PDB file of N, CA and C in Angstrom:
ATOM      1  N   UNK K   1      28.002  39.333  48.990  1.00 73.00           N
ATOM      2  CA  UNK K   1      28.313  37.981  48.582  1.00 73.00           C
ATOM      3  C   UNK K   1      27.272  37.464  47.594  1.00 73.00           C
ATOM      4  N   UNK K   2      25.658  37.787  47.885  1.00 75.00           N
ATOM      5  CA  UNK K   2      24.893  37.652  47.432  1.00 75.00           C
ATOM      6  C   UNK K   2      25.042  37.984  45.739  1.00 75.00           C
ATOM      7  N   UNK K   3      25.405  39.267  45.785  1.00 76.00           N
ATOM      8  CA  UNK K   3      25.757  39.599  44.594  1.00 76.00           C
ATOM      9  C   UNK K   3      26.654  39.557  43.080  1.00 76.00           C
ATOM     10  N   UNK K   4      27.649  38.992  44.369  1.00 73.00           N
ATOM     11  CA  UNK K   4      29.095  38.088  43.455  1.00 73.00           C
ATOM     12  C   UNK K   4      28.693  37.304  42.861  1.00 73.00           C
ATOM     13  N   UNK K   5      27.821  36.153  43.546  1.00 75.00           N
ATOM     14  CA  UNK K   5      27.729  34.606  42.762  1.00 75.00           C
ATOM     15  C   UNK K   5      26.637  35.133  42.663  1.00 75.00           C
ATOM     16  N   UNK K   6      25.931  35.750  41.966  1.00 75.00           N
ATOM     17  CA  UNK K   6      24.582  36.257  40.986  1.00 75.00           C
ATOM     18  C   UNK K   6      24.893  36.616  39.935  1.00 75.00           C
ATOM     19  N   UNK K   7      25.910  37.464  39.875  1.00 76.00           N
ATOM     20  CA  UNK K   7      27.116  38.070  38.979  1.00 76.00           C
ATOM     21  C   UNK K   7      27.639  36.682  38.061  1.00 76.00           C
ATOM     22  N   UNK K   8      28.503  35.638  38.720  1.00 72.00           N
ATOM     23  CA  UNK K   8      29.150  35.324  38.631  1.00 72.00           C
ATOM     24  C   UNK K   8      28.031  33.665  37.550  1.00 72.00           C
ATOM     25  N   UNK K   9      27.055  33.294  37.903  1.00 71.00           N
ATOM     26  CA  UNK K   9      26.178  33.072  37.856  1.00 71.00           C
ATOM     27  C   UNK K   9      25.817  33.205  36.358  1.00 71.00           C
ATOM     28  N   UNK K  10      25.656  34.545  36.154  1.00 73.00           N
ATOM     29  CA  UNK K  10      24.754  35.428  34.597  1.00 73.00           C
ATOM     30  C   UNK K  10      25.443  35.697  33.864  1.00 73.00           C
ATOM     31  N   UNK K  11      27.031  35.528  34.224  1.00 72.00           N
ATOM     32  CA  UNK K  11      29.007  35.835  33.506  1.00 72.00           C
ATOM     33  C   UNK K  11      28.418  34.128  32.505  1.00 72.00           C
ATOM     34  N   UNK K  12      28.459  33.237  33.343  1.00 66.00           N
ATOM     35  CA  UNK K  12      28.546  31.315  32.834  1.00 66.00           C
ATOM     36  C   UNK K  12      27.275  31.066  32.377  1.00 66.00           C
ATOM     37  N   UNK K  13      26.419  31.634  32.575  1.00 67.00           N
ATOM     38  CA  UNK K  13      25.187  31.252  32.082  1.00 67.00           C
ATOM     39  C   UNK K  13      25.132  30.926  29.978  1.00 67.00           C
ATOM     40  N   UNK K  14      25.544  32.206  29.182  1.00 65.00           N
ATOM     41  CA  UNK K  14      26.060  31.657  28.087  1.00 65.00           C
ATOM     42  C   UNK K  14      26.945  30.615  27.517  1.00 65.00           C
ATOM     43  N   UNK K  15      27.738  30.325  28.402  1.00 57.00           N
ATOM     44  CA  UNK K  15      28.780  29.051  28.640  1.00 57.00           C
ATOM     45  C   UNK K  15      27.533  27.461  28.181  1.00 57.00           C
ATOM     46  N   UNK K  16      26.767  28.049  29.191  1.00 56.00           N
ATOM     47  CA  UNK K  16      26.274  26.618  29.661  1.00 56.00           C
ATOM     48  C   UNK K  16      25.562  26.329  28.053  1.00 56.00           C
ATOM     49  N   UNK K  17      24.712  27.955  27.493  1.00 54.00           N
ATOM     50  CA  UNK K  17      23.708  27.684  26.341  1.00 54.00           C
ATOM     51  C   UNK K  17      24.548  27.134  25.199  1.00 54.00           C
ATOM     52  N   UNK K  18      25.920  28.216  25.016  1.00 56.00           N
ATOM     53  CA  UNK K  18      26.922  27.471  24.166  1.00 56.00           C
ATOM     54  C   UNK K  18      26.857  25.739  24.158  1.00 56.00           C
ATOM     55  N   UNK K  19      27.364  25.771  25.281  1.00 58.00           N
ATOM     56  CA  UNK K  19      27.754  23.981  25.055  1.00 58.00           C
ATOM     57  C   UNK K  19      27.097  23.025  25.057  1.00 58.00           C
ATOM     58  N   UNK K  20      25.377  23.300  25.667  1.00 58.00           N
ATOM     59  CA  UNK K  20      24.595  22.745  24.744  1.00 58.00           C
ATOM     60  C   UNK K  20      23.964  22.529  23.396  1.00 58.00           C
ATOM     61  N   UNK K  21      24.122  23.245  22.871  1.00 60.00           N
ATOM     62  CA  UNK K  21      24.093  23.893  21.658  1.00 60.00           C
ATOM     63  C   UNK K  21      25.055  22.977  20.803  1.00 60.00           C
ATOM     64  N   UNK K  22      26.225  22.957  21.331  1.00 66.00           N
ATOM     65  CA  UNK K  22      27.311  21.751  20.445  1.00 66.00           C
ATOM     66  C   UNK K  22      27.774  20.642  20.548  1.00 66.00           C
ATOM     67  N   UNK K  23      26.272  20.056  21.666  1.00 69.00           N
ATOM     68  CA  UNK K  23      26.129  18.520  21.985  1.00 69.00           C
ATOM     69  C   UNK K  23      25.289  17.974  20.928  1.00 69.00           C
ATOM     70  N   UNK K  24      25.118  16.780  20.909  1.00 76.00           N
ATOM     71  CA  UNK K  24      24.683  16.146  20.335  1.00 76.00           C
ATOM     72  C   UNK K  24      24.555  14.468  20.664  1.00 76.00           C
ATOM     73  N   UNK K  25      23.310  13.976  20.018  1.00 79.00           N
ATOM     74  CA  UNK K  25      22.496  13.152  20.841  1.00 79.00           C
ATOM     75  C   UNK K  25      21.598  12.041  19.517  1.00 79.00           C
ATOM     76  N   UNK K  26      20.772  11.257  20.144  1.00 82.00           N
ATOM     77  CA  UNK K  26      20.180   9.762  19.182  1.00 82.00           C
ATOM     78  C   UNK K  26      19.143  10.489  19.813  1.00 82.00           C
ATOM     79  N   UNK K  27      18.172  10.262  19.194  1.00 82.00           N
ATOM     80  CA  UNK K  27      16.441   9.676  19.785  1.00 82.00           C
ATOM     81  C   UNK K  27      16.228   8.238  18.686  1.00 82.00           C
ATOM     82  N   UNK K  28      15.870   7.608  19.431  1.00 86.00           N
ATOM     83  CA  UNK K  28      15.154   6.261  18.746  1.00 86.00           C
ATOM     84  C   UNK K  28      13.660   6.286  19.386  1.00 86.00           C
ATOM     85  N   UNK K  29      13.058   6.673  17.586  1.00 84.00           N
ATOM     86  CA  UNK K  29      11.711   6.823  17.329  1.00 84.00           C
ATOM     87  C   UNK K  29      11.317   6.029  16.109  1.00 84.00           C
ATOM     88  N   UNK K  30      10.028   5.453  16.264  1.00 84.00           N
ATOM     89  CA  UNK K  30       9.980   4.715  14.597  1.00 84.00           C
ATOM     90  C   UNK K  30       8.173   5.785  14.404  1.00 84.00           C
ATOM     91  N   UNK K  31       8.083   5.883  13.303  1.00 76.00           N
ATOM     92  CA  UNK K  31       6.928   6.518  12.423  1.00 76.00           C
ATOM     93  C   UNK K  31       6.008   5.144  11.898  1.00 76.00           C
ATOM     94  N   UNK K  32       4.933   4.721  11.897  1.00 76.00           N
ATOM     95  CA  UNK K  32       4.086   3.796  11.855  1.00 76.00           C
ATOM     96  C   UNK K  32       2.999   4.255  10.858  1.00 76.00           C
ATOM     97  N   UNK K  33       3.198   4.186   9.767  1.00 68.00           N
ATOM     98  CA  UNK K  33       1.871   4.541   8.736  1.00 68.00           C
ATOM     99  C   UNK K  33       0.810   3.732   8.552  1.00 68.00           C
ATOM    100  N   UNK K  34      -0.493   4.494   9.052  1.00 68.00           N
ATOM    101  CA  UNK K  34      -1.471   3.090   8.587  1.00 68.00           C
ATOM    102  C   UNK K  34      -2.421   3.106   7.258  1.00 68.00           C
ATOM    103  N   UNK K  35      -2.719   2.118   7.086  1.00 65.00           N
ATOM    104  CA  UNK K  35      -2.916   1.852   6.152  1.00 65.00           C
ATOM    105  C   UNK K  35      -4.320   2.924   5.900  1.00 65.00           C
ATOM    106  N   UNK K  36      -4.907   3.482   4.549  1.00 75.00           N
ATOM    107  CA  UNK K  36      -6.395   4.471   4.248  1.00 75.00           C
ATOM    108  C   UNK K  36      -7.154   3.555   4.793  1.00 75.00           C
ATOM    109  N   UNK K  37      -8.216   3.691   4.886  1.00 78.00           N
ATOM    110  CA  UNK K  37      -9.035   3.577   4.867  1.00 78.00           C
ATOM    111  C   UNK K  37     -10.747   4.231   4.434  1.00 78.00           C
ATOM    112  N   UNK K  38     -11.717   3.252   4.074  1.00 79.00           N
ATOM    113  CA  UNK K  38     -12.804   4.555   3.145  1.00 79.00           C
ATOM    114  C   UNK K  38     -14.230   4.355   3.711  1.00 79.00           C
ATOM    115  N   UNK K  39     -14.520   5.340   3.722  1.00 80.00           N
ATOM    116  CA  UNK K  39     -15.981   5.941   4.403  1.00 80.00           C
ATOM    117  C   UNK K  39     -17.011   5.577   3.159  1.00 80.00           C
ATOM    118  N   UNK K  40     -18.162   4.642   3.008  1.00 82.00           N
ATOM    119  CA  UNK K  40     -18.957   4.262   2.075  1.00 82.00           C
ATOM    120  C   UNK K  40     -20.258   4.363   2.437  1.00 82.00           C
ATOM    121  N   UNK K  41     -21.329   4.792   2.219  1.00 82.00           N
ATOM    122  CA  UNK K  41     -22.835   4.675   2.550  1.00 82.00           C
ATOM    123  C   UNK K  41     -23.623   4.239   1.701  1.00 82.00           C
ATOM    124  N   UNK K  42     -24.134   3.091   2.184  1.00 85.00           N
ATOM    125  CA  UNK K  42     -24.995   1.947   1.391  1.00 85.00           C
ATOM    126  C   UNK K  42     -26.056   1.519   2.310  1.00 85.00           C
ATOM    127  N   UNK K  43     -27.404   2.395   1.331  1.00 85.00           N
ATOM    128  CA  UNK K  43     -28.859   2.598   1.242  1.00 85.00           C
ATOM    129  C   UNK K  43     -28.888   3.089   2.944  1.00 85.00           C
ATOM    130  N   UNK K  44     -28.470   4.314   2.694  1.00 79.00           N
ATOM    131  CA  UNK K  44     -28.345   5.043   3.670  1.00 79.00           C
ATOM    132  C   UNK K  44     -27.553   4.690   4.984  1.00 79.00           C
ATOM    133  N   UNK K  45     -27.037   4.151   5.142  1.00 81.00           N
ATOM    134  CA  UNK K  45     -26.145   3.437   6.012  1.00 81.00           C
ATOM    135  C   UNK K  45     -24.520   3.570   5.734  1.00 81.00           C
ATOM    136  N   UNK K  46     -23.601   4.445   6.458  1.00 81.00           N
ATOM    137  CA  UNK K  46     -22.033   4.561   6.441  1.00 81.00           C
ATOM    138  C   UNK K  46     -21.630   3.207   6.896  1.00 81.00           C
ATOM    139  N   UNK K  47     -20.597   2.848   6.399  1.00 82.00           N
ATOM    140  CA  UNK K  47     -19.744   1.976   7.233  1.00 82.00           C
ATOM    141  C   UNK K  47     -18.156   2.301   6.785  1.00 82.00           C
ATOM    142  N   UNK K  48     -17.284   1.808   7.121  1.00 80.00           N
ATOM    143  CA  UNK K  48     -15.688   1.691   7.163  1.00 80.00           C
ATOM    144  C   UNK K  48     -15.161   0.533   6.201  1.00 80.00           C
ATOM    145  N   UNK K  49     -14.327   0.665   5.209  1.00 79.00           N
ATOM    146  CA  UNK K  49     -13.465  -0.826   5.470  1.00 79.00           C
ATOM    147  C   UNK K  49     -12.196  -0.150   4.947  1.00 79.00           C
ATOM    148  N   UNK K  50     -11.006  -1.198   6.065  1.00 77.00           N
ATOM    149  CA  UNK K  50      -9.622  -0.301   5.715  1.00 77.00           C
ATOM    150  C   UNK K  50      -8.736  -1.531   5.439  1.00 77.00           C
ATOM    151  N   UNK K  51      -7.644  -1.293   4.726  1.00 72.00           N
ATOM    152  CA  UNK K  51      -6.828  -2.365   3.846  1.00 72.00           C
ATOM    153  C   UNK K  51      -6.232  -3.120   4.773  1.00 72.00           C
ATOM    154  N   UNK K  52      -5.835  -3.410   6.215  1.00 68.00           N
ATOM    155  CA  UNK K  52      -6.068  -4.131   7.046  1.00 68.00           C
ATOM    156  C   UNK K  52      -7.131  -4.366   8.168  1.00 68.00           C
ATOM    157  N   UNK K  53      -7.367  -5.034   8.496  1.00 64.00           N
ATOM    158  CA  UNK K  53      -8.644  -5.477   9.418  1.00 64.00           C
ATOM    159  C   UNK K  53      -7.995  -5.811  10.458  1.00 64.00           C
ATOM    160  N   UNK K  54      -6.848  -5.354  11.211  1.00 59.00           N
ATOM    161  CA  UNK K  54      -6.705  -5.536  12.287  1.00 59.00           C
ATOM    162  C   UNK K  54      -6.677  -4.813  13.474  1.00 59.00           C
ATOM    163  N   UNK K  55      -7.505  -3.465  12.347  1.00 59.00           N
ATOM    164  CA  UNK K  55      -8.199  -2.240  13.488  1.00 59.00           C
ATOM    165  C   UNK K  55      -9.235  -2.536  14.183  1.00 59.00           C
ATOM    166  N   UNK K  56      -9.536  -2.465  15.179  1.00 70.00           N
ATOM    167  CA  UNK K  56     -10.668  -2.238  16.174  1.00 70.00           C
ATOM    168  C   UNK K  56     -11.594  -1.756  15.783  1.00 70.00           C
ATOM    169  N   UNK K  57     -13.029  -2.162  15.966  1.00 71.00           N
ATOM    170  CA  UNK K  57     -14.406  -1.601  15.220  1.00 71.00           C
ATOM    171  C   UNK K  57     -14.239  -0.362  15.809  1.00 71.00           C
ATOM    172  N   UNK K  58     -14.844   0.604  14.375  1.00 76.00           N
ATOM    173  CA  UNK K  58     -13.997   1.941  14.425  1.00 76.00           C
ATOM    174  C   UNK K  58     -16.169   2.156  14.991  1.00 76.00           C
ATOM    175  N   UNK K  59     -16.090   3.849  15.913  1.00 81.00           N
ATOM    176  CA  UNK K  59     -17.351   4.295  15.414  1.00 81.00           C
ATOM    177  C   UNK K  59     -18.304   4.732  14.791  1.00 81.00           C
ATOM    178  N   UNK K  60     -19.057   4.928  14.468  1.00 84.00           N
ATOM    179  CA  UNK K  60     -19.742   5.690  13.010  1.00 84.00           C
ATOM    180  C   UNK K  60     -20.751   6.158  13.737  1.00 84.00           C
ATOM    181  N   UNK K  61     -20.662   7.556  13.605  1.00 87.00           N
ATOM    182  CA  UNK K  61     -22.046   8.533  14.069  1.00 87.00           C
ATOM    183  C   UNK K  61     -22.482   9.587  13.245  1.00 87.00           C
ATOM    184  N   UNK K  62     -23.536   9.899  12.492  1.00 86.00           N
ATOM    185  CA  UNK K  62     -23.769  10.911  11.685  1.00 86.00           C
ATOM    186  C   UNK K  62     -24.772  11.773  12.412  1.00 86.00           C
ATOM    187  N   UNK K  63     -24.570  13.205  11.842  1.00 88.00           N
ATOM    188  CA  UNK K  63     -25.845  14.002  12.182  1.00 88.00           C
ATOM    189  C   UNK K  63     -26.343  15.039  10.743  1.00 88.00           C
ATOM    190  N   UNK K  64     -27.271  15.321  10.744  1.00 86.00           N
ATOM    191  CA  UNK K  64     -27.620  16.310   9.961  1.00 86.00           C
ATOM    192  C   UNK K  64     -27.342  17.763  10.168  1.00 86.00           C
ATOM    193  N   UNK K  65     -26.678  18.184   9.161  1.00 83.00           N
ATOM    194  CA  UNK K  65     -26.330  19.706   8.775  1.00 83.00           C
ATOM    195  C   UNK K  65     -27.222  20.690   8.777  1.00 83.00           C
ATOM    196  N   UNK K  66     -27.213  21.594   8.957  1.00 82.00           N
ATOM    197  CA  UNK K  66     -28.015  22.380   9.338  1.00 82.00           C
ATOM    198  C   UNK K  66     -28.396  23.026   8.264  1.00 82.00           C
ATOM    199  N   UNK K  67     -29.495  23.518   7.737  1.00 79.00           N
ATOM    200  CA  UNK K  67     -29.081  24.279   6.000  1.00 79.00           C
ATOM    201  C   UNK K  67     -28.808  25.603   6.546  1.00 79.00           C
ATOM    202  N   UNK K  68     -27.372  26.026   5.683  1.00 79.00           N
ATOM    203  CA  UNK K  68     -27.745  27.190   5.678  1.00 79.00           C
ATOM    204  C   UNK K  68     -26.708  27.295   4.280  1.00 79.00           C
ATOM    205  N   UNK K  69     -26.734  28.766   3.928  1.00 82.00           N
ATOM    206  CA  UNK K  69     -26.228  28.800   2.474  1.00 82.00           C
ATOM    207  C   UNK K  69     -24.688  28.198   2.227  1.00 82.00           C
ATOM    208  N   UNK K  70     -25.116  27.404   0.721  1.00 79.00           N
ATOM    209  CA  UNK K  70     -23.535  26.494   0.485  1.00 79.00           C
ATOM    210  C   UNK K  70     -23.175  25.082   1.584  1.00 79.00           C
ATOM    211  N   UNK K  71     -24.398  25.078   2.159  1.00 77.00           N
ATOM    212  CA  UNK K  71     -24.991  23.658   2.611  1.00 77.00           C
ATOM    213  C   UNK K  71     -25.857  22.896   1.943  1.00 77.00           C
ATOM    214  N   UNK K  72     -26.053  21.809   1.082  1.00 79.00           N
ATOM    215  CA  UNK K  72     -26.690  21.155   0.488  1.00 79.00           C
ATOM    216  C   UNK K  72     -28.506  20.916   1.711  1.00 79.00           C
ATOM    217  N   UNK K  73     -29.246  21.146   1.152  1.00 80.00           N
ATOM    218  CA  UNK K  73     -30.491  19.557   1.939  1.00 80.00           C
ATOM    219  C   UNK K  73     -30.273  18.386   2.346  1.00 80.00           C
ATOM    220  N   UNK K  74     -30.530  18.348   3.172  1.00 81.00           N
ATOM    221  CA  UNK K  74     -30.083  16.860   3.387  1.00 81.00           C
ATOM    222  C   UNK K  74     -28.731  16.792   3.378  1.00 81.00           C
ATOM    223  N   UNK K  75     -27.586  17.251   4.089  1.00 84.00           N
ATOM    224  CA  UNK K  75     -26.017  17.006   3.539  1.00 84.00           C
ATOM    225  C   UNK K  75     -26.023  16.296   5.319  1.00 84.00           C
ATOM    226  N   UNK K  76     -25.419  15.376   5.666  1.00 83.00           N
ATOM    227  CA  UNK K  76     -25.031  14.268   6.836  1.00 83.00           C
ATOM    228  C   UNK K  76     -23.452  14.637   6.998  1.00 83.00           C
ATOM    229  N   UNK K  77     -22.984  14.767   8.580  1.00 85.00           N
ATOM    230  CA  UNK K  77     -21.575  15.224   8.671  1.00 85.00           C
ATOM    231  C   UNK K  77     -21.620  13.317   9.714  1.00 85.00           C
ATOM    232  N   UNK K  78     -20.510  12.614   8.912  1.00 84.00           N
ATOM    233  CA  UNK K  78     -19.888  11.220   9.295  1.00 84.00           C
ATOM    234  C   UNK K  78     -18.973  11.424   9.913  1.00 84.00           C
ATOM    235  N   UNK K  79     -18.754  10.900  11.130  1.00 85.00           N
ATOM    236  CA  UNK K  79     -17.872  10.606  12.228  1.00 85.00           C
ATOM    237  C   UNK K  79     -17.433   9.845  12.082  1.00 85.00           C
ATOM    238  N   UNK K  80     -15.983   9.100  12.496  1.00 81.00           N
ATOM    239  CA  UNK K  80     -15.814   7.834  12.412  1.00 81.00           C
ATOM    240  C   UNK K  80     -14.438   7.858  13.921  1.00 81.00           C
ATOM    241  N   UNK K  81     -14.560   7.285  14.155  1.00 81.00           N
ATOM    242  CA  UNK K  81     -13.678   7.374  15.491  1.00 81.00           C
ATOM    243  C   UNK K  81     -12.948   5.769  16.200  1.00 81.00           C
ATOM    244  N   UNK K  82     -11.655   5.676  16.344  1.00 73.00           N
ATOM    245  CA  UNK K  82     -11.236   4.362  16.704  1.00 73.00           C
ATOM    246  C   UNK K  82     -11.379   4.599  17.793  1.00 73.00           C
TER     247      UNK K  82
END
C-alpha cells in the first residue's frame, strides 16, 4: 500500500510543478532611492552632507592604512555608517 501512494505520489508530483509554473501573481513593492550623498575632509577632519537632511547623523570613523606597495603614506580608509 505503502508503495502505491508513493508511486502514485511521484506519477502528480510534475502536475503540481506544471501548474505552478502557469500561475501567476502581484507583489506590491515600491524601490526608494536616496538621495548621494559626499564624503569631504576639512583640515583633516571627514564629515558628510547629503541633498536631504532628513538622515540621521550618519558615523564617521577613519583609520590608517597600512603601507604597503600601491598604498600611498599616510592614505586614511573613511567609514561612514547610518
Amino acid at each position: 500500500m505503502k508503495h502505491l501512494l508513493l508511486s502514485a505520489l511521484i506519477a502528480l508530483s510534475p502536475l503540481t510543478a506544471a501548474a505552478a509554473g502557469s500561475s501567476s501573481g502581484e507583489i506590491n513593492i515600491s524601490l526608494t532611492i536616496m538621495p548621494t550623498c559626499a564624503v569631504s575632509v576639512t583640515d583633516n577632519q571627514p564629515s558628510v552632507s547629503c541633498a536631504q537632511h532628513s538622515f540621521s547623523e550618519p558615523h564617521i570613523s577613519e583609520s590608517q592604512l597600512a603601507e604597503v606597495p600601491g598604498v600611498s603614506v599616510g592614505t586614511k580608509l573613511v567609514t561612514v555608517e547610518w
